[in-house]
Short mmCIF file of C-alpha atoms in Angstrom, two decimals:
data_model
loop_
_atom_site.label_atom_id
_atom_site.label_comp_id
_atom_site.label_asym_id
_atom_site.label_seq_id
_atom_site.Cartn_x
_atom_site.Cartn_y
_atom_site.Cartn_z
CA UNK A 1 35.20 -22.84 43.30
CA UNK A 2 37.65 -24.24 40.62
CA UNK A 3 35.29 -23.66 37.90
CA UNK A 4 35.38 -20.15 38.64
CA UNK A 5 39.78 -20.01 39.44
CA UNK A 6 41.08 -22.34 37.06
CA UNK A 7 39.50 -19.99 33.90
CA UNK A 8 40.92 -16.75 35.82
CA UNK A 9 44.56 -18.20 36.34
CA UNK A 10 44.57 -19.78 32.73
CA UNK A 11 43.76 -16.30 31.56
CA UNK A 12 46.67 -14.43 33.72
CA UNK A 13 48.80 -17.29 32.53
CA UNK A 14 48.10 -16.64 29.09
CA UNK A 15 48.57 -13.10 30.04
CA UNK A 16 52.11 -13.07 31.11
CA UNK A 17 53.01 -15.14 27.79
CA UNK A 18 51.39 -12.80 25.92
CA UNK A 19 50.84 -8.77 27.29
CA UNK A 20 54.11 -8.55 29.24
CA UNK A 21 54.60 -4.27 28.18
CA UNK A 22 57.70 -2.53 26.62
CA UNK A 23 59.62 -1.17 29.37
CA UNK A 24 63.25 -2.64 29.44
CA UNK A 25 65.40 -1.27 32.46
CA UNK A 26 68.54 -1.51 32.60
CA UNK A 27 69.55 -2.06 35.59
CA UNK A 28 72.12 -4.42 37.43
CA UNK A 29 69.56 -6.12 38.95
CA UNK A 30 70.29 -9.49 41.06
CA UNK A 31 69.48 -12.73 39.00
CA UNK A 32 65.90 -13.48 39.65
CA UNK A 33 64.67 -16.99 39.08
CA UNK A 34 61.16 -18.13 39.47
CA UNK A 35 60.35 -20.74 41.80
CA UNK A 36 57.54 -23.78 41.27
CA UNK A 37 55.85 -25.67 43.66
CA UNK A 38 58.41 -28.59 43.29
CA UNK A 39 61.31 -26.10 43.68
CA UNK A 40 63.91 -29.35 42.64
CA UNK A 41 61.97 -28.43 38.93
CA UNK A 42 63.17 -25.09 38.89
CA UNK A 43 66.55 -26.00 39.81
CA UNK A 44 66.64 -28.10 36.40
CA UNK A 45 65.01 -26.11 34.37
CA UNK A 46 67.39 -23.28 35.48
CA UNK A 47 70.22 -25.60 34.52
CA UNK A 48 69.17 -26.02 31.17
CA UNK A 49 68.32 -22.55 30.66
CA UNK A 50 71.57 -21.18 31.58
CA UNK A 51 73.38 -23.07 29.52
CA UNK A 52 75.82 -20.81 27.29
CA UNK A 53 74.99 -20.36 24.08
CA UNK A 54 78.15 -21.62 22.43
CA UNK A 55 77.49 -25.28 23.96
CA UNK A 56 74.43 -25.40 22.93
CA UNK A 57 75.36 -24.58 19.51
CA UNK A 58 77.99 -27.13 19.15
CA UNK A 59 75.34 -29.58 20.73
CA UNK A 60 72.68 -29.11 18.50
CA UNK A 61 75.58 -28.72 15.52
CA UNK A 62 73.44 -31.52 13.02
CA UNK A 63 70.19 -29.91 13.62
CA UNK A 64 71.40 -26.63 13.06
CA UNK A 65 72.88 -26.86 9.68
CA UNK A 66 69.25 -28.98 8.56
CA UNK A 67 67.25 -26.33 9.59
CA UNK A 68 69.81 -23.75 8.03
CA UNK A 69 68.08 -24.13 4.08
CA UNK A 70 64.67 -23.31 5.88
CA UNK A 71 65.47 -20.17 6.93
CA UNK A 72 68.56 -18.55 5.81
CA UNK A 73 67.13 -14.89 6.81
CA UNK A 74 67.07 -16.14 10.25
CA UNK A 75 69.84 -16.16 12.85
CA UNK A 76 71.63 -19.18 13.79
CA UNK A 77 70.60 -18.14 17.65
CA UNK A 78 66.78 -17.71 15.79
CA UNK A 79 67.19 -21.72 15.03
CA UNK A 80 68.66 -22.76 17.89
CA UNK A 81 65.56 -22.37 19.90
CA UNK A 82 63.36 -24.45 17.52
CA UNK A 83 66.46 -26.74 17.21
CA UNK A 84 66.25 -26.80 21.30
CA UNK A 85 62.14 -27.42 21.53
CA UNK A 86 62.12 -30.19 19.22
CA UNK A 87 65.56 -31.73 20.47
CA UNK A 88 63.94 -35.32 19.93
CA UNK A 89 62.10 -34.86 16.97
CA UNK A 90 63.92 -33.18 14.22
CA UNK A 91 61.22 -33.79 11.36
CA UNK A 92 59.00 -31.93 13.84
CA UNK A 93 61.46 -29.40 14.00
CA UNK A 94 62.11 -28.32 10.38
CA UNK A 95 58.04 -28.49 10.02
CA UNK A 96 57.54 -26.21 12.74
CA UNK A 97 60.27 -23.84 11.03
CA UNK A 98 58.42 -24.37 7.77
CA UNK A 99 55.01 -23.07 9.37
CA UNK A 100 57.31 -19.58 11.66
CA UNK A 101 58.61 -18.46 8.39
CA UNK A 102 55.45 -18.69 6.52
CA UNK A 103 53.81 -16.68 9.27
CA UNK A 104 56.74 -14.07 8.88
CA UNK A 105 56.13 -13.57 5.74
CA UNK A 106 52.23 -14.27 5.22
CA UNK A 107 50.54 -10.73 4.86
CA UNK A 108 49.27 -10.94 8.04
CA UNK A 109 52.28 -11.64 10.16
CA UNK A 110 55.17 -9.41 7.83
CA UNK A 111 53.77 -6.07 8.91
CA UNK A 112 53.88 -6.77 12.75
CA UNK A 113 57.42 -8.26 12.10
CA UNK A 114 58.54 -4.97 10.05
CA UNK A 115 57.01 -3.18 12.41
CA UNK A 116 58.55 -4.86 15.41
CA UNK A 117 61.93 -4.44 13.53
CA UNK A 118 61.94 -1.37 12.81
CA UNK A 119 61.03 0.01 16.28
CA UNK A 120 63.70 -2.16 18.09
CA UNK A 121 66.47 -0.96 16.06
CA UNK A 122 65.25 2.68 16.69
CA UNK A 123 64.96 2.30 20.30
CA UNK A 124 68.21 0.52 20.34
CA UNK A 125 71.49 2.59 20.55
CA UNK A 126 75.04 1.92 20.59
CA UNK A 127 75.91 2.87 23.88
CA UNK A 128 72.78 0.30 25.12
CA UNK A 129 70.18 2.35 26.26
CA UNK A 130 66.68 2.15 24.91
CA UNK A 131 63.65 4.68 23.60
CA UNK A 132 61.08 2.76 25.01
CA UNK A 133 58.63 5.50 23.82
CA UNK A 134 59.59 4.29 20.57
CA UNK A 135 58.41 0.98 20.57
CA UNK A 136 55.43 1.56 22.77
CA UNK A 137 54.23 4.05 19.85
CA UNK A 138 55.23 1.52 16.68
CA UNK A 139 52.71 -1.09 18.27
CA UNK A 140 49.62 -1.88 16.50
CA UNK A 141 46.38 0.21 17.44
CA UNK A 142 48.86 2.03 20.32
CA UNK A 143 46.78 5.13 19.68
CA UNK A 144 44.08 3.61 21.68
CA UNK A 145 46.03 -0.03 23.56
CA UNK A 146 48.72 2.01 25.25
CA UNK A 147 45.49 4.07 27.51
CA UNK A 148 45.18 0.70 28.86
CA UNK A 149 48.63 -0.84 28.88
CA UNK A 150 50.90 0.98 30.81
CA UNK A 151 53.86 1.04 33.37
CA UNK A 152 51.31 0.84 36.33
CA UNK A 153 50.10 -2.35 35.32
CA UNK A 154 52.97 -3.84 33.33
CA UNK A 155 56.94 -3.24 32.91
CA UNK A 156 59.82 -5.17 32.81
CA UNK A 157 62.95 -5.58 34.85
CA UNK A 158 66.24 -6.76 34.04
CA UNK A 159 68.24 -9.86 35.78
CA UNK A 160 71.96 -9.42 36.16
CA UNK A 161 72.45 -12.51 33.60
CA UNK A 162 70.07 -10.98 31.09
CA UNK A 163 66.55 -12.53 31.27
CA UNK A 164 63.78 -10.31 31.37
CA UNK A 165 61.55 -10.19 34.21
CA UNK A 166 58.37 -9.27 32.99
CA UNK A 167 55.65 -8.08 36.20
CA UNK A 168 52.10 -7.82 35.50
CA UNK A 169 49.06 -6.39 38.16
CA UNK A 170 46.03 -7.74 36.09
CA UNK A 171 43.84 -6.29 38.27
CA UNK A 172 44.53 -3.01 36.85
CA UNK A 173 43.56 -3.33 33.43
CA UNK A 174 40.07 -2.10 32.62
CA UNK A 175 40.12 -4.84 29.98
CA UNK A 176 36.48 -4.25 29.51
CA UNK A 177 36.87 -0.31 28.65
CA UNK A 178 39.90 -1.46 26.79
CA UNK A 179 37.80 -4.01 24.57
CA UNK A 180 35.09 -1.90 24.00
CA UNK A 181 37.59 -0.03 21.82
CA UNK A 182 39.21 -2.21 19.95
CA UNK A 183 38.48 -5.60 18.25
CA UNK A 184 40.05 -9.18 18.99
CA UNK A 185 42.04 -9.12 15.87
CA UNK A 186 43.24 -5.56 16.79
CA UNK A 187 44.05 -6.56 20.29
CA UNK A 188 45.56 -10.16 19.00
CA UNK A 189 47.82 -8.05 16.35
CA UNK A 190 49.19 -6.13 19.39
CA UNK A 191 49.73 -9.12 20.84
CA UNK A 192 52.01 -10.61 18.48
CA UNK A 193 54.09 -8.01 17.99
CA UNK A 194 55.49 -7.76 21.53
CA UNK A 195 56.12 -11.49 20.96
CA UNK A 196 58.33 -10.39 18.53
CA UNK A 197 59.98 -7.77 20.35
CA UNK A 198 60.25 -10.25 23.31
CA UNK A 199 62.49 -12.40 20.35
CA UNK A 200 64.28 -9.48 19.35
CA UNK A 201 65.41 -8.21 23.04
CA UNK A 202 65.99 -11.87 24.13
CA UNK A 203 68.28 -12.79 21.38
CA UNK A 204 70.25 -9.48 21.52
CA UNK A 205 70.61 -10.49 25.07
CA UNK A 206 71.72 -13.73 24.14
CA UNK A 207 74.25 -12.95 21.76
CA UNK A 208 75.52 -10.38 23.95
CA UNK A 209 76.02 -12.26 26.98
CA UNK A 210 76.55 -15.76 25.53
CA UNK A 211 73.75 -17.33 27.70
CA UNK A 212 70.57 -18.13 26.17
CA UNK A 213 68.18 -15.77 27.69
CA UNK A 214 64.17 -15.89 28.29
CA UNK A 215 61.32 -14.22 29.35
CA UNK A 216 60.70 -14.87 33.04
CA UNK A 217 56.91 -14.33 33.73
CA UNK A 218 55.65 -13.11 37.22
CA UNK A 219 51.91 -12.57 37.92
CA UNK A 220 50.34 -10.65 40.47
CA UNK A 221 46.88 -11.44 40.98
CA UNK A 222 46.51 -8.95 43.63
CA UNK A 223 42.99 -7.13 43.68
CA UNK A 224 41.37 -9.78 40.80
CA UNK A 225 37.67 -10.36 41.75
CA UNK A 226 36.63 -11.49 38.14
CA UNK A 227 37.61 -13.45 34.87
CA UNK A 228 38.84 -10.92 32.32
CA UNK A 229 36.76 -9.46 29.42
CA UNK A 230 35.58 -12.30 27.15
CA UNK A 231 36.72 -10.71 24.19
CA UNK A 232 40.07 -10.09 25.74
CA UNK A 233 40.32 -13.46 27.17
CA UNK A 234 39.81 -14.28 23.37
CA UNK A 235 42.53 -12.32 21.95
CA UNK A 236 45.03 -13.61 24.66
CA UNK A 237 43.83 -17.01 23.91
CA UNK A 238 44.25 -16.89 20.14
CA UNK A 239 47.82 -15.48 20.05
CA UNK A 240 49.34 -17.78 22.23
CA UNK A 241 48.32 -20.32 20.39
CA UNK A 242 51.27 -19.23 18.56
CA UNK A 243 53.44 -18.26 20.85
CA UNK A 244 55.58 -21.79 21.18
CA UNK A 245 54.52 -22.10 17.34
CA UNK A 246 56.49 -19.20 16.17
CA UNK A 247 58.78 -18.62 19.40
CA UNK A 248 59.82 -21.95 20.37
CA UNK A 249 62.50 -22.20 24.10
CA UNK A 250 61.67 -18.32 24.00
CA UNK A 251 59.19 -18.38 27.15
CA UNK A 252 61.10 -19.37 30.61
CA UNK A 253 58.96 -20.64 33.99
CA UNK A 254 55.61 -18.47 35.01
CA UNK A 255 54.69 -17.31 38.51
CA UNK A 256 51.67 -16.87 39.82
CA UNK A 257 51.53 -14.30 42.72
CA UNK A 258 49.82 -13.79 45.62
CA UNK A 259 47.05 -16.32 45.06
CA UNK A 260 44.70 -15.58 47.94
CA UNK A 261 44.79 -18.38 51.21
CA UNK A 262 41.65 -19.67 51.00
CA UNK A 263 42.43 -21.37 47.23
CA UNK A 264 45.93 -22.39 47.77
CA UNK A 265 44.81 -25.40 49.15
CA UNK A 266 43.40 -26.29 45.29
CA UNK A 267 46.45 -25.63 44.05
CA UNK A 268 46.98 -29.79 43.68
CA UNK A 269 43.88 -29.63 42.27
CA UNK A 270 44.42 -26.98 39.83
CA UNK A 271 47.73 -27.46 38.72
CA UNK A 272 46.84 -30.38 36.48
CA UNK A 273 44.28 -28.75 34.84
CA UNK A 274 46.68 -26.61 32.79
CA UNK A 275 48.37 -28.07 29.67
CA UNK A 276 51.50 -29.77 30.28
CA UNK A 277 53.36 -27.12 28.65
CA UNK A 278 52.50 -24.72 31.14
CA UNK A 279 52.35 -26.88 34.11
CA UNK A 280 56.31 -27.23 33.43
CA UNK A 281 56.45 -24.08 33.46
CA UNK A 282 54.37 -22.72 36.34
CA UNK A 283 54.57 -21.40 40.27
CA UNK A 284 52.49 -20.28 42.95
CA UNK A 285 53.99 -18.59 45.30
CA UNK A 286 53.37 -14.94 47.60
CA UNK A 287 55.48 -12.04 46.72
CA UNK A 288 53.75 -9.50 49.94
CA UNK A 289 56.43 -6.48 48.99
CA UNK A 290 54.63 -7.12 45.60
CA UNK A 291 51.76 -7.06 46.93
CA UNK A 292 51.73 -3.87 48.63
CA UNK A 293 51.99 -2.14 45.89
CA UNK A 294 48.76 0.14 44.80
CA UNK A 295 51.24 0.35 41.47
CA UNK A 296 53.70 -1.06 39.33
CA UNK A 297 55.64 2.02 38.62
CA UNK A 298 57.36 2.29 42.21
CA UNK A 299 59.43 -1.10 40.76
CA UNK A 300 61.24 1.29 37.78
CA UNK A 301 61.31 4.28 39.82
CA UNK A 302 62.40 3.79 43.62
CA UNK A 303 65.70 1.46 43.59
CA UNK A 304 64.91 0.73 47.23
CA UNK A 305 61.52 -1.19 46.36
CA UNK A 306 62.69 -2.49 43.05
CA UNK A 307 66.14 -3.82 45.45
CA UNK A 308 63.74 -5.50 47.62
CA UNK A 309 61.11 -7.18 45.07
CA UNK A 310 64.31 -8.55 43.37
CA UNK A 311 65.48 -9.93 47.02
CA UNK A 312 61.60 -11.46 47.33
CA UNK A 313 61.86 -13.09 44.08
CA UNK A 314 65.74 -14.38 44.81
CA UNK A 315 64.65 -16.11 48.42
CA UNK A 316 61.68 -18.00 46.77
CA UNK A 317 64.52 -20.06 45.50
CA UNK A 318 66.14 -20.58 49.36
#
């Protein structure tokens, strides 16, 4: 039975590092914070997440101002995080700087950043509110992605301190339609650049708040009964691959929700399958308000649901 879950939950985590949708609401949510299996993990890792941004500037002062020569286009907040992920290891960390920028501004990797840019700042307004029409359209291959990826299957929520909760119902993605239509470098492409918008909404956040913000992950499995589209699987596969490459302390904890009762008892067994990187990073737990969902949409749309998902997520942590 493993050989058939562990490739299904590897691909939804990939998933929620990867196709995690464009809709940012602003709303004063309540803080949600994921919730592992060892819950005392969570409790850290919030703790060092939360941290404000101006102590963890003065902290990481030294590294800062070596990494600063690298990449002098990028934000001080931009080279905190690699400063952050390679905290032991600052060769490591000016290499791994080294490789980001060349990606940036290789001629595969400059358009999607342009593009990803570009869209932000025109979604973006001064009074805070966001087009998120805009940015859905600017994505590569949207013509034909966004039929698939859409507010009923993915969208994103807001936590009062500024993290975005991103919700994902794999189930209903017709990945195989979907990658019938496009290629795995097309879908990979549109991939990356919602990385990059992830980076650009996180670190507005950031600097706007003065906590370091992330992107909280929270997968519903509800309704999966089989391993996503090769092809797709491939294009998730190949773009994280660069997501802690290029986005280094970007990606916060991942949930996985609603596993069904007959496999949580391989969850021990499981769990150590994943890389280490993820395993830090990851939960099982049920979300049933989720879960009763036939949609996403209700989450963005009725406060009374969206109140009461956000009071699920919050009492995982209890």
């Amino acid at each position: 039975m493993t050989s058939i879950i562990v490739p299904l939950l590897l691909s939804l985590v990939l998933f929620g590092d990867e196709v995690t949708g464009f809709v940012t609401n602003n709303h004063n949510n309540m803080v949600v914070q994921p919730a592992l299996v060892q819950r005392q993990e969570v409790r850290m890792m919030a703790i060092i997440t939360s941290q404000s941004v101006e102590s963890l500037l003065d902290e990481n002062r030294a590294k800062l101002e070596e990494l600063a020569p690298i990449a002098p286009e990028m934000s001080t907040l931009e080279r905190l995080r690699f400063a952050m992920a390679f905290r032991k290891n600052r060769t490591e960390a000016r290499r791994k700087l080294r490789e980001a920028m060349k990606y940036r501004k290789s001629t595969a990797g400059k358009p999607i950043i342009d593009a990803a840019t570009q869209a932000y700042a025109s979604a973006t307004n001064a009074e805070g509110g966001w087009d998120n029409d805009v940015v859905r359209d600017a994505a590569p291959h949207a013509a034909i992605i966004n039929k698939f990826i859409t507010p009923k299957n993915i969208l994103t929520l807001s936590t009062e301190e500024g993290d975005l909760l991103y919700v994902i119902r794999a189930s209903l993605i017709d990945d195989k339609t979907l990658m019938s239509s496009v290629s795995v470098e097309q879908m990979t492409e549109f991939f990356l650049y919602v990385k990059e918008i992830h980076n650009l909404v996180a670190n507005a956040r950031s600097e706007k708040t003065g906590r370091l913000c992330e992107v909280i992950f929270a997968n519903d499995i509800s309704g999966i009964s089989a391993i996503p589209d090769s092809r797709f699987f491939q294009a998730l596969t190949e773009s994280s691959q660069q997501y802690e490459e290029l986005y280094p302390s970007l990606a916060g904890p991942t949930m996985i929700l609603n596993l069904p009762f007959v496999l949580q008892a391989f969850i021990g067994l499981i769990k150590p399958l994943f890389p280490s990187t993820v395993q830090d990073r990851l939960a099982f737990e049920s979300a049933p308000v989720l879960e009763g969902l036939d949609e996403l949409t209700p989450l963005t749309t009725d406060a009374d649901k969206r109140k009461s998902f956000l009071a699920e997520i919050k009492s995982l942590l209890s």
